[in-house]
Amino acid sequence: MWDNRAAMSFRLPIQYDFSLRAYNTLGVEARAQAYLQVTASDMLALIDSNAELDGLPRFVLGGGSNVVLTRDFDGLVLHMCTEGIEIINQDEYATYVRVAAGENWHRFVLWTLAQGLGGLENLSLIPGTVGAAPIQNIGAYGVELKDCFHALTAFDFASGELFRLGKEACEFAYRDSVFKHRLRGRTVIVDVTFALPKQWQPNFRYADLAQELAARGLDSPTARDISDAVIAIRTRKLPDPRVTGNVGSFFKNPLVSAAQRDALLLQHPQLVSYAQAGGSFKLAAGWLIDQCGWKGKRVGSVGVYEKQALVLVNRGGASGKDIVDLARAIQADVLARFGVQLEPEPVFI
Ligand code: EPU
């Protein structure tokens, strides 16, 4: 632990003109003016006492799996590398587990399963860190982070204080939270507490997952069975970022009104859409992009993954700008053909 009394005299191990290539899963080159590996949350309170960091914009980096670096960053990158997982409480409804922001998400999910705690199995193999997960309310196979979220601790840059946020205050929505809006750039998530249900129920309503489990002859799967099935599907459909640079889904599945979906369905009977609470529909962006002929296409050093049109890939040596140019071309085609504006999912620098 860091001794706060030494704060005024302590110099943080800042590195300057630091390459972020190894720290973003797209694998693009961009340099940070200043970089700090945050291995203890107490380090955050010391930043203000380093005069050379005064006034520098800050960017918080987790696993770098949902960020597109389009330029060098003239500021301080805070790379959250804190560790620690602990069961902090239990009641009749849930087991409460607090996790440090820098823990790898998938390793944490596997840890919960090893403890016999279900709830996060559908979110297996999602790249990135625990601290990044609430920002876009990660989701897959019918489950979102918010379903097992209890509270989090964040550090407020302005006041230099830690504060707690409960579920309501996080304003979770589809791939969205208060951290993409009102609190954008103002805080760092330090730890997250999950409430893992005592009365666990499997959730395999998502068609792909139901099929995978049926193919394995599992009609009452355990949490571990679901995790194994999700890992198998993701491995088949999504590129491994350690091999092929990508940030998972590049666009959100767009929400449209029932009238717009009905009109599209008349013209395109194969349209893939999902009814939402409130009467609107979510369209499968991957299907829209696929229909425009982009799947598997290569444009210079970037391309669209051959097994999932929602994933843009770095074919080697791409820059963030190359990826952005490709994304814009795809958006323009989808807009021209379907009248639907695709919204990117990752964060851009
Ligand atoms: N589809 C196509 N062509 C494609 C891709 C998809 O026709 O190239 C069709 C599929 O046949 C299917 C539908 O589109 O009918 C949906 O595809 P899929 O089940 O693969 O899911 P998705 O909507 O493309 C979403 C999430 C993924 C998540 C999966 C599983 C978003 C933006 N993406 O993808 O999340 O893993 O569902 O739940 O919501 C991520 O956020 O990075 C991510 C990978």
mmCIF file of C-alpha atoms and ligand atoms in Angstrom:
data_model
loop_
_atom_site.group_PDB
_atom_site.id
_atom_site.type_symbol
_atom_site.label_atom_id
_atom_site.label_comp_id
_atom_site.label_asym_id
_atom_site.label_seq_id
_atom_site.Cartn_x
_atom_site.Cartn_y
_atom_site.Cartn_z
ATOM 1 C CA MET A 1 0.000 0.000 0.000
ATOM 2 C CA TRP A 2 1.103 3.579 -0.661
ATOM 3 C CA ASP A 3 1.637 5.906 2.229
ATOM 4 C CA ASN A 4 -0.552 8.980 1.666
ATOM 5 C CA ARG A 5 1.525 11.057 4.078
ATOM 6 C CA ALA A 6 4.359 10.782 1.592
ATOM 7 C CA ALA A 7 2.120 12.051 -1.219
ATOM 8 C CA MET A 8 3.667 15.458 -1.608
ATOM 9 C CA SER A 9 7.164 14.106 -2.002
ATOM 10 C CA PHE A 10 6.387 10.957 -3.965
ATOM 11 C CA ARG A 11 7.217 10.893 -7.656
ATOM 12 C CA LEU A 12 5.054 8.614 -9.764
ATOM 13 C CA PRO A 13 6.806 6.301 -12.274
ATOM 14 C CA ILE A 14 5.577 8.238 -15.316
ATOM 15 C CA GLN A 15 6.911 7.229 -18.729
ATOM 16 C CA TYR A 16 7.020 9.782 -21.541
ATOM 17 C CA ASP A 17 6.420 9.415 -25.300
ATOM 18 C CA PHE A 18 5.123 5.918 -24.646
ATOM 19 C CA SER A 19 3.932 3.537 -27.398
ATOM 20 C CA LEU A 20 0.393 2.214 -26.860
ATOM 21 C CA ARG A 21 0.623 -0.370 -29.634
ATOM 22 C CA ALA A 22 0.816 -3.335 -27.253
ATOM 23 C CA TYR A 23 -2.038 -1.931 -25.161
ATOM 24 C CA ASN A 24 -4.866 -1.731 -27.706
ATOM 25 C CA THR A 25 -6.376 -4.880 -29.222
ATOM 26 C CA LEU A 26 -6.638 -3.264 -32.662
ATOM 27 C CA GLY A 27 -2.839 -3.204 -32.514
ATOM 28 C CA VAL A 28 -2.492 0.289 -33.998
ATOM 29 C CA GLU A 29 0.417 2.569 -33.215
ATOM 30 C CA ALA A 30 -0.202 5.722 -31.182
ATOM 31 C CA ARG A 31 1.956 7.400 -28.574
ATOM 32 C CA ALA A 32 0.999 8.835 -25.217
ATOM 33 C CA GLN A 33 2.739 12.023 -24.076
ATOM 34 C CA ALA A 34 2.749 10.526 -20.567
ATOM 35 C CA TYR A 35 1.838 7.041 -19.335
ATOM 36 C CA LEU A 36 1.314 5.655 -15.860
ATOM 37 C CA GLN A 37 0.747 2.040 -14.949
ATOM 38 C CA VAL A 38 -1.635 2.254 -12.003
ATOM 39 C CA THR A 39 -0.858 -0.759 -9.811
ATOM 40 C CA ALA A 40 -2.475 0.632 -6.635
ATOM 41 C CA SER A 41 -5.531 2.884 -6.583
ATOM 42 C CA ASP A 42 -3.810 5.192 -4.053
ATOM 43 C CA MET A 43 -1.526 6.295 -6.893
ATOM 44 C CA LEU A 44 -4.437 8.248 -8.410
ATOM 45 C CA ALA A 45 -4.450 10.697 -5.505
ATOM 46 C CA LEU A 46 -0.777 11.481 -6.159
ATOM 47 C CA ILE A 47 -1.190 12.653 -9.746
ATOM 48 C CA ASP A 48 -2.034 16.219 -8.742
ATOM 49 C CA SER A 49 1.178 16.520 -6.750
ATOM 50 C CA ASN A 50 3.261 15.961 -9.920
ATOM 51 C CA ALA A 51 3.580 19.479 -11.322
ATOM 52 C CA GLU A 52 4.621 18.280 -14.801
ATOM 53 C CA LEU A 53 1.235 16.556 -15.189
ATOM 54 C CA ASP A 54 -0.683 19.740 -14.418
ATOM 55 C CA GLY A 55 -3.465 20.459 -16.879
ATOM 56 C CA LEU A 56 -2.783 17.380 -19.028
ATOM 57 C CA PRO A 57 -5.937 15.700 -20.339
ATOM 58 C CA ARG A 58 -6.350 12.174 -18.966
ATOM 59 C CA PHE A 59 -7.430 8.967 -20.593
ATOM 60 C CA VAL A 60 -8.111 5.774 -18.690
ATOM 61 C CA LEU A 61 -7.042 2.560 -20.376
ATOM 62 C CA GLY A 62 -8.138 -0.914 -19.317
ATOM 63 C CA GLY A 63 -7.572 -3.844 -21.661
ATOM 64 C CA GLY A 64 -7.644 -1.506 -24.682
ATOM 65 C CA SER A 65 -10.254 -3.779 -26.269
ATOM 66 C CA ASN A 66 -12.868 -1.112 -26.931
ATOM 67 C CA VAL A 67 -10.780 1.869 -27.963
ATOM 68 C CA VAL A 68 -9.735 3.170 -31.386
ATOM 69 C CA LEU A 69 -6.556 5.255 -31.200
ATOM 70 C CA THR A 70 -6.776 7.626 -34.163
ATOM 71 C CA ARG A 71 -3.881 9.886 -33.105
ATOM 72 C CA ASP A 72 -1.141 10.359 -30.543
ATOM 73 C CA PHE A 73 -2.575 11.366 -27.178
ATOM 74 C CA ASP A 74 -1.248 14.669 -25.847
ATOM 75 C CA GLY A 75 -2.022 13.844 -22.275
ATOM 76 C CA LEU A 76 -1.659 11.300 -19.499
ATOM 77 C CA VAL A 77 -2.779 7.706 -20.059
ATOM 78 C CA LEU A 78 -3.719 5.946 -16.845
ATOM 79 C CA HIS A 79 -3.391 2.228 -17.412
ATOM 80 C CA MET A 80 -5.383 0.416 -14.748
ATOM 81 C CA CYS A 81 -3.450 -2.667 -13.648
ATOM 82 C CA THR A 82 -4.746 -3.149 -10.093
ATOM 83 C CA GLU A 83 -5.498 -6.680 -8.911
ATOM 84 C CA GLY A 84 -7.669 -8.362 -6.286
ATOM 85 C CA ILE A 85 -10.898 -10.368 -6.047
ATOM 86 C CA GLU A 86 -12.700 -10.890 -2.756
ATOM 87 C CA ILE A 87 -16.064 -12.079 -1.483
ATOM 88 C CA ILE A 88 -17.138 -9.231 0.780
ATOM 89 C CA ASN A 89 -20.619 -10.225 1.874
ATOM 90 C CA GLN A 90 -23.522 -12.656 1.496
ATOM 91 C CA ASP A 91 -27.225 -12.472 2.157
ATOM 92 C CA GLU A 92 -30.151 -14.709 1.276
ATOM 93 C CA TYR A 93 -30.228 -13.325 -2.289
ATOM 94 C CA ALA A 94 -26.663 -12.966 -3.387
ATOM 95 C CA THR A 95 -22.936 -13.363 -2.865
ATOM 96 C CA TYR A 96 -21.192 -9.989 -3.182
ATOM 97 C CA VAL A 97 -17.801 -10.028 -4.881
ATOM 98 C CA ARG A 98 -15.549 -6.971 -5.117
ATOM 99 C CA VAL A 99 -13.018 -6.912 -7.949
ATOM 100 C CA ALA A 100 -10.191 -4.493 -8.688
ATOM 101 C CA ALA A 101 -10.547 -2.557 -11.955
ATOM 102 C CA GLY A 102 -7.388 -3.964 -13.537
ATOM 103 C CA GLU A 103 -8.406 -7.631 -13.293
ATOM 104 C CA ASN A 104 -8.909 -9.380 -16.623
ATOM 105 C CA TRP A 105 -12.658 -9.847 -17.208
ATOM 106 C CA HIS A 106 -12.567 -13.436 -18.452
ATOM 107 C CA ARG A 107 -10.189 -14.584 -15.711
ATOM 108 C CA PHE A 108 -12.628 -13.076 -13.195
ATOM 109 C CA VAL A 109 -15.584 -14.932 -14.784
ATOM 110 C CA LEU A 110 -13.628 -18.200 -14.555
ATOM 111 C CA TRP A 111 -12.812 -17.426 -10.908
ATOM 112 C CA THR A 112 -16.550 -17.015 -10.091
ATOM 113 C CA LEU A 113 -17.302 -20.352 -11.766
ATOM 114 C CA ALA A 114 -14.510 -22.068 -9.827
ATOM 115 C CA GLN A 115 -16.136 -20.770 -6.602
ATOM 116 C CA GLY A 116 -19.482 -22.266 -7.727
ATOM 117 C CA LEU A 117 -20.954 -18.782 -8.314
ATOM 118 C CA GLY A 118 -23.183 -18.425 -11.376
ATOM 119 C CA GLY A 119 -24.443 -15.273 -13.076
ATOM 120 C CA LEU A 120 -21.628 -14.132 -15.366
ATOM 121 C CA GLU A 121 -21.179 -17.291 -17.469
ATOM 122 C CA ASN A 122 -22.886 -15.817 -20.579
ATOM 123 C CA LEU A 123 -20.249 -13.066 -20.518
ATOM 124 C CA SER A 124 -17.328 -15.505 -20.812
ATOM 125 C CA LEU A 125 -14.361 -14.674 -23.048
ATOM 126 C CA ILE A 126 -15.222 -10.985 -23.475
ATOM 127 C CA PRO A 127 -11.843 -9.239 -23.769
ATOM 128 C CA GLY A 128 -10.896 -6.348 -21.507
ATOM 129 C CA THR A 129 -10.771 -5.502 -17.840
ATOM 130 C CA VAL A 130 -13.326 -5.449 -15.018
ATOM 131 C CA GLY A 131 -13.041 -1.652 -14.680
ATOM 132 C CA ALA A 132 -13.917 -1.098 -18.328
ATOM 133 C CA ALA A 133 -16.916 -3.441 -18.256
ATOM 134 C CA PRO A 134 -19.458 -1.035 -16.665
ATOM 135 C CA ILE A 135 -18.596 1.789 -19.088
ATOM 136 C CA GLN A 136 -20.334 0.144 -21.995
ATOM 137 C CA ASN A 137 -22.389 -2.272 -19.881
ATOM 138 C CA ILE A 138 -20.855 -5.261 -21.677
ATOM 139 C CA GLY A 139 -23.347 -7.820 -22.906
ATOM 140 C CA ALA A 140 -23.581 -11.109 -24.764
ATOM 141 C CA TYR A 141 -25.954 -14.036 -25.235
ATOM 142 C CA GLY A 142 -28.915 -12.470 -23.470
ATOM 143 C CA VAL A 143 -27.086 -11.119 -20.384
ATOM 144 C CA GLU A 144 -25.642 -7.702 -19.622
ATOM 145 C CA LEU A 145 -23.244 -6.656 -16.876
ATOM 146 C CA LYS A 146 -26.066 -4.678 -15.213
ATOM 147 C CA ASP A 147 -27.921 -7.952 -14.452
ATOM 148 C CA CYS A 148 -25.297 -8.877 -11.812
ATOM 149 C CA PHE A 149 -23.989 -5.405 -10.954
ATOM 150 C CA HIS A 150 -24.226 -4.143 -7.386
ATOM 151 C CA ALA A 151 -22.061 -1.013 -7.025
ATOM 152 C CA LEU A 152 -18.687 0.466 -7.907
ATOM 153 C CA THR A 153 -16.035 2.740 -6.484
ATOM 154 C CA ALA A 154 -14.622 5.497 -8.669
ATOM 155 C CA PHE A 155 -12.028 8.216 -8.238
ATOM 156 C CA ASP A 156 -13.163 11.753 -9.069
ATOM 157 C CA PHE A 157 -10.389 13.748 -10.775
ATOM 158 C CA ALA A 158 -11.815 17.123 -9.737
ATOM 159 C CA SER A 159 -12.135 16.470 -6.000
ATOM 160 C CA GLY A 160 -9.413 13.827 -5.661
ATOM 161 C CA GLU A 161 -11.897 11.718 -3.688
ATOM 162 C CA LEU A 162 -13.290 8.217 -4.066
ATOM 163 C CA PHE A 163 -17.063 7.857 -4.360
ATOM 164 C CA ARG A 164 -19.553 4.980 -4.605
ATOM 165 C CA LEU A 165 -22.148 4.565 -7.322
ATOM 166 C CA GLY A 166 -25.081 2.162 -7.103
ATOM 167 C CA LYS A 167 -26.832 0.533 -10.032
ATOM 168 C CA GLU A 168 -29.424 3.258 -10.693
ATOM 169 C CA ALA A 169 -26.811 6.003 -10.674
ATOM 170 C CA CYS A 170 -24.799 4.194 -13.359
ATOM 171 C CA GLU A 171 -27.712 4.690 -15.822
ATOM 172 C CA PHE A 172 -27.000 1.416 -17.602
ATOM 173 C CA ALA A 173 -28.543 0.895 -21.024
ATOM 174 C CA TYR A 174 -27.622 -1.116 -24.135
ATOM 175 C CA ARG A 175 -23.799 -0.682 -24.458
ATOM 176 C CA ASP A 176 -24.151 2.538 -22.491
ATOM 177 C CA SER A 177 -23.807 4.108 -19.031
ATOM 178 C CA VAL A 178 -23.327 7.439 -17.260
ATOM 179 C CA PHE A 179 -19.557 7.022 -17.898
ATOM 180 C CA LYS A 180 -20.121 7.634 -21.625
ATOM 181 C CA HIS A 181 -22.068 10.828 -20.856
ATOM 182 C CA ARG A 182 -22.132 12.977 -17.715
ATOM 183 C CA LEU A 183 -19.066 11.356 -16.136
ATOM 184 C CA ARG A 184 -17.067 10.966 -19.361
ATOM 185 C CA GLY A 185 -13.405 11.804 -18.728
ATOM 186 C CA ARG A 186 -14.072 12.831 -15.130
ATOM 187 C CA THR A 187 -13.508 9.612 -13.198
ATOM 188 C CA VAL A 188 -11.610 6.343 -12.995
ATOM 189 C CA ILE A 189 -13.401 3.189 -11.921
ATOM 190 C CA VAL A 190 -11.341 1.655 -9.117
ATOM 191 C CA ASP A 191 -13.345 -1.463 -8.219
ATOM 192 C CA VAL A 192 -16.656 -3.105 -9.058
ATOM 193 C CA THR A 193 -18.902 -5.157 -6.762
ATOM 194 C CA PHE A 194 -21.103 -7.836 -8.290
ATOM 195 C CA ALA A 195 -24.158 -9.464 -6.711
ATOM 196 C CA LEU A 196 -24.141 -13.075 -7.873
ATOM 197 C CA PRO A 197 -27.549 -14.688 -7.297
ATOM 198 C CA LYS A 198 -28.067 -17.465 -4.731
ATOM 199 C CA GLN A 199 -31.031 -18.732 -6.786
ATOM 200 C CA TRP A 200 -29.160 -19.142 -10.043
ATOM 201 C CA GLN A 201 -31.146 -19.825 -13.204
ATOM 202 C CA PRO A 202 -29.541 -20.671 -16.549
ATOM 203 C CA ASN A 203 -30.263 -18.190 -19.332
ATOM 204 C CA PHE A 204 -29.988 -19.753 -22.780
ATOM 205 C CA ARG A 205 -32.820 -18.097 -24.648
ATOM 206 C CA TYR A 206 -30.359 -16.587 -27.150
ATOM 207 C CA ALA A 207 -30.764 -18.754 -30.285
ATOM 208 C CA ASP A 208 -27.064 -19.450 -30.939
ATOM 209 C CA LEU A 209 -26.477 -20.507 -27.341
ATOM 210 C CA ALA A 210 -29.599 -22.705 -27.207
ATOM 211 C CA GLN A 211 -28.429 -24.458 -30.386
ATOM 212 C CA GLU A 212 -24.912 -24.980 -29.087
ATOM 213 C CA LEU A 213 -26.197 -26.508 -25.826
ATOM 214 C CA ALA A 214 -28.693 -28.715 -27.698
ATOM 215 C CA ALA A 215 -25.875 -29.934 -29.952
ATOM 216 C CA ARG A 216 -23.977 -30.890 -26.782
ATOM 217 C CA GLY A 217 -27.056 -32.754 -25.463
ATOM 218 C CA LEU A 218 -27.394 -30.399 -22.471
ATOM 219 C CA ASP A 219 -31.006 -29.569 -21.606
ATOM 220 C CA SER A 220 -30.345 -28.482 -18.020
ATOM 221 C CA PRO A 221 -26.882 -26.927 -18.294
ATOM 222 C CA THR A 222 -24.741 -25.814 -15.381
ATOM 223 C CA ALA A 223 -23.125 -22.365 -15.333
ATOM 224 C CA ARG A 224 -19.878 -24.051 -16.400
ATOM 225 C CA ASP A 225 -21.652 -25.756 -19.359
ATOM 226 C CA ILE A 226 -22.963 -22.365 -20.491
ATOM 227 C CA SER A 227 -19.539 -20.798 -20.149
ATOM 228 C CA ASP A 228 -17.986 -23.618 -22.214
ATOM 229 C CA ALA A 229 -20.656 -23.208 -24.913
ATOM 230 C CA VAL A 230 -20.213 -19.413 -25.043
ATOM 231 C CA ILE A 231 -16.435 -19.842 -25.305
ATOM 232 C CA ALA A 232 -16.923 -22.273 -28.203
ATOM 233 C CA ILE A 233 -19.311 -19.917 -30.082
ATOM 234 C CA ARG A 234 -17.144 -16.851 -29.553
ATOM 235 C CA THR A 235 -14.016 -18.739 -30.626
ATOM 236 C CA ARG A 236 -15.757 -19.802 -33.840
ATOM 237 C CA LYS A 237 -17.277 -16.413 -34.695
ATOM 238 C CA LEU A 238 -14.943 -13.740 -33.397
ATOM 239 C CA PRO A 239 -11.269 -13.187 -34.189
ATOM 240 C CA ASP A 240 -8.758 -13.633 -31.362
ATOM 241 C CA PRO A 241 -7.337 -10.127 -30.793
ATOM 242 C CA ARG A 242 -3.934 -11.669 -30.006
ATOM 243 C CA VAL A 243 -3.848 -12.889 -33.610
ATOM 244 C CA THR A 244 -5.998 -10.402 -35.561
ATOM 245 C CA GLY A 245 -6.410 -6.844 -34.292
ATOM 246 C CA ASN A 246 -10.070 -5.976 -33.564
ATOM 247 C CA VAL A 247 -12.381 -4.386 -30.991
ATOM 248 C CA GLY A 248 -15.270 -6.880 -31.171
ATOM 249 C CA SER A 249 -18.511 -5.425 -32.536
ATOM 250 C CA PHE A 250 -17.616 -2.120 -34.144
ATOM 251 C CA PHE A 251 -21.211 -0.838 -34.308
ATOM 252 C CA LYS A 252 -24.178 -1.088 -31.981
ATOM 253 C CA ASN A 253 -27.255 -2.899 -33.190
ATOM 254 C CA PRO A 254 -29.436 0.117 -34.148
ATOM 255 C CA LEU A 255 -32.796 0.768 -32.522
ATOM 256 C CA VAL A 256 -35.623 1.678 -34.901
ATOM 257 C CA SER A 257 -39.345 2.338 -34.554
ATOM 258 C CA ALA A 258 -41.882 -0.407 -35.299
ATOM 259 C CA ALA A 259 -42.987 1.588 -38.389
ATOM 260 C CA GLN A 260 -39.444 1.756 -39.767
ATOM 261 C CA ARG A 261 -38.831 -1.925 -39.097
ATOM 262 C CA ASP A 262 -42.117 -2.877 -40.802
ATOM 263 C CA ALA A 263 -41.258 -0.770 -43.856
ATOM 264 C CA LEU A 264 -37.787 -2.375 -44.054
ATOM 265 C CA LEU A 265 -39.241 -5.853 -43.611
ATOM 266 C CA LEU A 266 -41.502 -5.313 -46.650
ATOM 267 C CA GLN A 267 -38.477 -4.560 -48.812
ATOM 268 C CA HIS A 268 -36.158 -7.079 -47.115
ATOM 269 C CA PRO A 269 -38.088 -10.105 -45.840
ATOM 270 C CA GLN A 270 -34.868 -11.651 -44.411
ATOM 271 C CA LEU A 271 -34.204 -8.627 -42.142
ATOM 272 C CA VAL A 272 -33.016 -9.754 -38.678
ATOM 273 C CA SER A 273 -34.716 -7.756 -35.908
ATOM 274 C CA TYR A 274 -35.496 -8.182 -32.218
ATOM 275 C CA ALA A 275 -38.549 -6.699 -30.481
ATOM 276 C CA GLN A 276 -37.641 -4.414 -27.539
ATOM 277 C CA ALA A 277 -39.625 -3.387 -24.488
ATOM 278 C CA GLY A 278 -41.607 -0.282 -25.446
ATOM 279 C CA GLY A 279 -42.392 -1.407 -29.008
ATOM 280 C CA SER A 280 -39.172 -0.467 -30.814
ATOM 281 C CA PHE A 281 -36.911 -2.959 -32.620
ATOM 282 C CA LYS A 282 -33.191 -3.641 -32.606
ATOM 283 C CA LEU A 283 -31.775 -4.535 -36.022
ATOM 284 C CA ALA A 284 -28.792 -6.877 -36.467
ATOM 285 C CA ALA A 285 -26.134 -4.453 -37.707
ATOM 286 C CA GLY A 286 -24.013 -7.438 -38.817
ATOM 287 C CA TRP A 287 -26.804 -8.497 -41.171
ATOM 288 C CA LEU A 288 -27.167 -4.965 -42.626
ATOM 289 C CA ILE A 289 -23.407 -4.734 -43.283
ATOM 290 C CA ASP A 290 -23.308 -8.261 -44.676
ATOM 291 C CA GLN A 291 -26.121 -7.388 -47.132
ATOM 292 C CA CYS A 292 -24.078 -4.447 -48.398
ATOM 293 C CA GLY A 293 -21.392 -6.942 -49.421
ATOM 294 C CA TRP A 294 -18.765 -5.934 -46.876
ATOM 295 C CA LYS A 295 -18.218 -9.270 -45.126
ATOM 296 C CA GLY A 296 -14.684 -10.550 -45.718
ATOM 297 C CA LYS A 297 -13.719 -7.464 -47.776
ATOM 298 C CA ARG A 298 -10.223 -6.081 -47.507
ATOM 299 C CA VAL A 299 -9.310 -2.435 -48.060
ATOM 300 C CA GLY A 300 -5.545 -1.965 -47.824
ATOM 301 C CA SER A 301 -4.444 -2.819 -44.317
ATOM 302 C CA VAL A 302 -7.957 -3.084 -42.852
ATOM 303 C CA GLY A 303 -10.967 -5.250 -43.523
ATOM 304 C CA VAL A 304 -14.236 -6.778 -42.371
ATOM 305 C CA TYR A 305 -13.956 -10.138 -40.624
ATOM 306 C CA GLU A 306 -15.013 -12.998 -42.868
ATOM 307 C CA LYS A 307 -17.189 -14.731 -40.249
ATOM 308 C CA GLN A 308 -18.913 -11.697 -38.674
ATOM 309 C CA ALA A 309 -19.539 -8.469 -40.581
ATOM 310 C CA LEU A 310 -19.833 -6.439 -37.366
ATOM 311 C CA VAL A 311 -16.119 -6.839 -36.655
ATOM 312 C CA LEU A 312 -13.530 -4.627 -38.372
ATOM 313 C CA VAL A 313 -10.007 -5.992 -38.396
ATOM 314 C CA ASN A 314 -6.452 -4.770 -38.704
ATOM 315 C CA ARG A 315 -4.908 -6.896 -41.449
ATOM 316 C CA GLY A 316 -1.445 -5.686 -40.448
ATOM 317 C CA GLY A 317 0.067 -2.254 -40.134
ATOM 318 C CA ALA A 318 -3.225 -0.334 -40.075
ATOM 319 C CA SER A 319 -3.612 3.033 -38.370
ATOM 320 C CA GLY A 320 -6.633 4.099 -36.348
ATOM 321 C CA LYS A 321 -7.494 6.462 -39.198
ATOM 322 C CA ASP A 322 -7.598 3.541 -41.681
ATOM 323 C CA ILE A 323 -10.146 1.839 -39.423
ATOM 324 C CA VAL A 324 -12.201 5.034 -39.124
ATOM 325 C CA ASP A 325 -12.217 5.489 -42.926
ATOM 326 C CA LEU A 326 -13.479 1.926 -43.370
ATOM 327 C CA ALA A 327 -16.143 2.433 -40.697
ATOM 328 C CA ARG A 328 -17.344 5.610 -42.463
ATOM 329 C CA ALA A 329 -17.600 3.821 -45.819
ATOM 330 C CA ILE A 330 -19.663 1.046 -44.201
ATOM 331 C CA GLN A 331 -21.920 3.567 -42.454
ATOM 332 C CA ALA A 332 -22.512 5.402 -45.746
ATOM 333 C CA ASP A 333 -23.477 2.170 -47.554
ATOM 334 C CA VAL A 334 -25.844 1.015 -44.803
ATOM 335 C CA LEU A 335 -27.454 4.460 -44.686
ATOM 336 C CA ALA A 336 -27.903 4.574 -48.469
ATOM 337 C CA ARG A 337 -29.347 1.077 -48.687
ATOM 338 C CA PHE A 338 -31.455 0.824 -45.521
ATOM 339 C CA GLY A 339 -31.860 4.423 -44.312
ATOM 340 C CA VAL A 340 -30.296 3.369 -40.966
ATOM 341 C CA GLN A 341 -27.447 5.275 -39.306
ATOM 342 C CA LEU A 342 -24.994 2.910 -37.591
ATOM 343 C CA GLU A 343 -23.449 4.186 -34.378
ATOM 344 C CA PRO A 344 -19.937 3.015 -33.432
ATOM 345 C CA GLU A 345 -19.590 1.025 -30.220
ATOM 346 C CA PRO A 346 -15.973 1.730 -29.155
ATOM 347 C CA VAL A 347 -14.470 4.866 -27.677
ATOM 348 C CA PHE A 348 -12.338 7.044 -30.005
ATOM 349 C CA ILE A 349 -9.183 8.989 -29.169
HETATM 350 N N1 EPU B 1 -25.510 -11.722 -39.073
HETATM 351 C C1 EPU B 1 -25.360 -11.801 -40.439
HETATM 352 N N2 EPU B 1 -24.123 -11.549 -40.959
HETATM 353 C C2 EPU B 1 -23.054 -11.275 -40.195
HETATM 354 C C3 EPU B 1 -23.200 -11.190 -38.804
HETATM 355 C C4 EPU B 1 -24.459 -11.428 -38.247
HETATM 356 O O1 EPU B 1 -26.308 -12.074 -41.171
HETATM 357 O O2 EPU B 1 -21.976 -11.073 -40.746
HETATM 358 C C5 EPU B 1 -26.817 -12.025 -38.475
HETATM 359 C C6 EPU B 1 -26.747 -13.372 -37.755
HETATM 360 O O3 EPU B 1 -27.071 -14.427 -38.622
HETATM 361 C C7 EPU B 1 -27.788 -13.224 -36.685
HETATM 362 C C8 EPU B 1 -27.736 -11.732 -36.359
HETATM 363 O O4 EPU B 1 -27.089 -11.099 -37.448
HETATM 364 O O5 EPU B 1 -29.064 -13.528 -37.171
HETATM 365 C C9 EPU B 1 -27.038 -11.433 -35.050
HETATM 366 O O6 EPU B 1 -25.713 -11.936 -35.079
HETATM 367 P P1 EPU B 1 -24.969 -12.460 -33.746
HETATM 368 O O7 EPU B 1 -25.839 -13.417 -33.020
HETATM 369 O O8 EPU B 1 -23.612 -12.879 -34.140
HETATM 370 O O9 EPU B 1 -24.919 -11.215 -32.806
HETATM 371 P P2 EPU B 1 -24.622 -9.687 -33.090
HETATM 372 O O10 EPU B 1 -25.894 -8.938 -32.981
HETATM 373 O O11 EPU B 1 -23.865 -9.555 -34.336
HETATM 374 C C10 EPU B 1 -24.257 -9.103 -30.558
HETATM 375 C C11 EPU B 1 -23.288 -8.308 -29.767
HETATM 376 C C12 EPU B 1 -22.015 -9.109 -29.521
HETATM 377 C C13 EPU B 1 -22.404 -10.359 -28.759
HETATM 378 C C14 EPU B 1 -23.439 -11.153 -29.585
HETATM 379 C C15 EPU B 1 -23.974 -12.336 -28.829
HETATM 380 C C16 EPU B 1 -23.711 -5.980 -30.273
HETATM 381 C C17 EPU B 1 -23.258 -4.775 -31.022
HETATM 382 N N3 EPU B 1 -22.976 -7.069 -30.464
HETATM 383 O O12 EPU B 1 -23.665 -9.325 -31.853
HETATM 384 O O13 EPU B 1 -21.153 -8.335 -28.693
HETATM 385 O O14 EPU B 1 -21.275 -11.189 -28.513
HETATM 386 O O15 EPU B 1 -24.561 -10.304 -29.888
HETATM 387 O O16 EPU B 1 -24.812 -11.882 -27.809
HETATM 388 O O17 EPU B 1 -24.697 -5.910 -29.541
HETATM 389 C C18 EPU B 1 -19.341 -6.822 -28.672
HETATM 390 O O18 EPU B 1 -20.099 -6.022 -28.131
HETATM 391 O O19 EPU B 1 -18.147 -6.521 -28.949
HETATM 392 C C19 EPU B 1 -19.847 -8.131 -29.063
HETATM 393 C C20 EPU B 1 -19.087 -9.022 -29.706
#
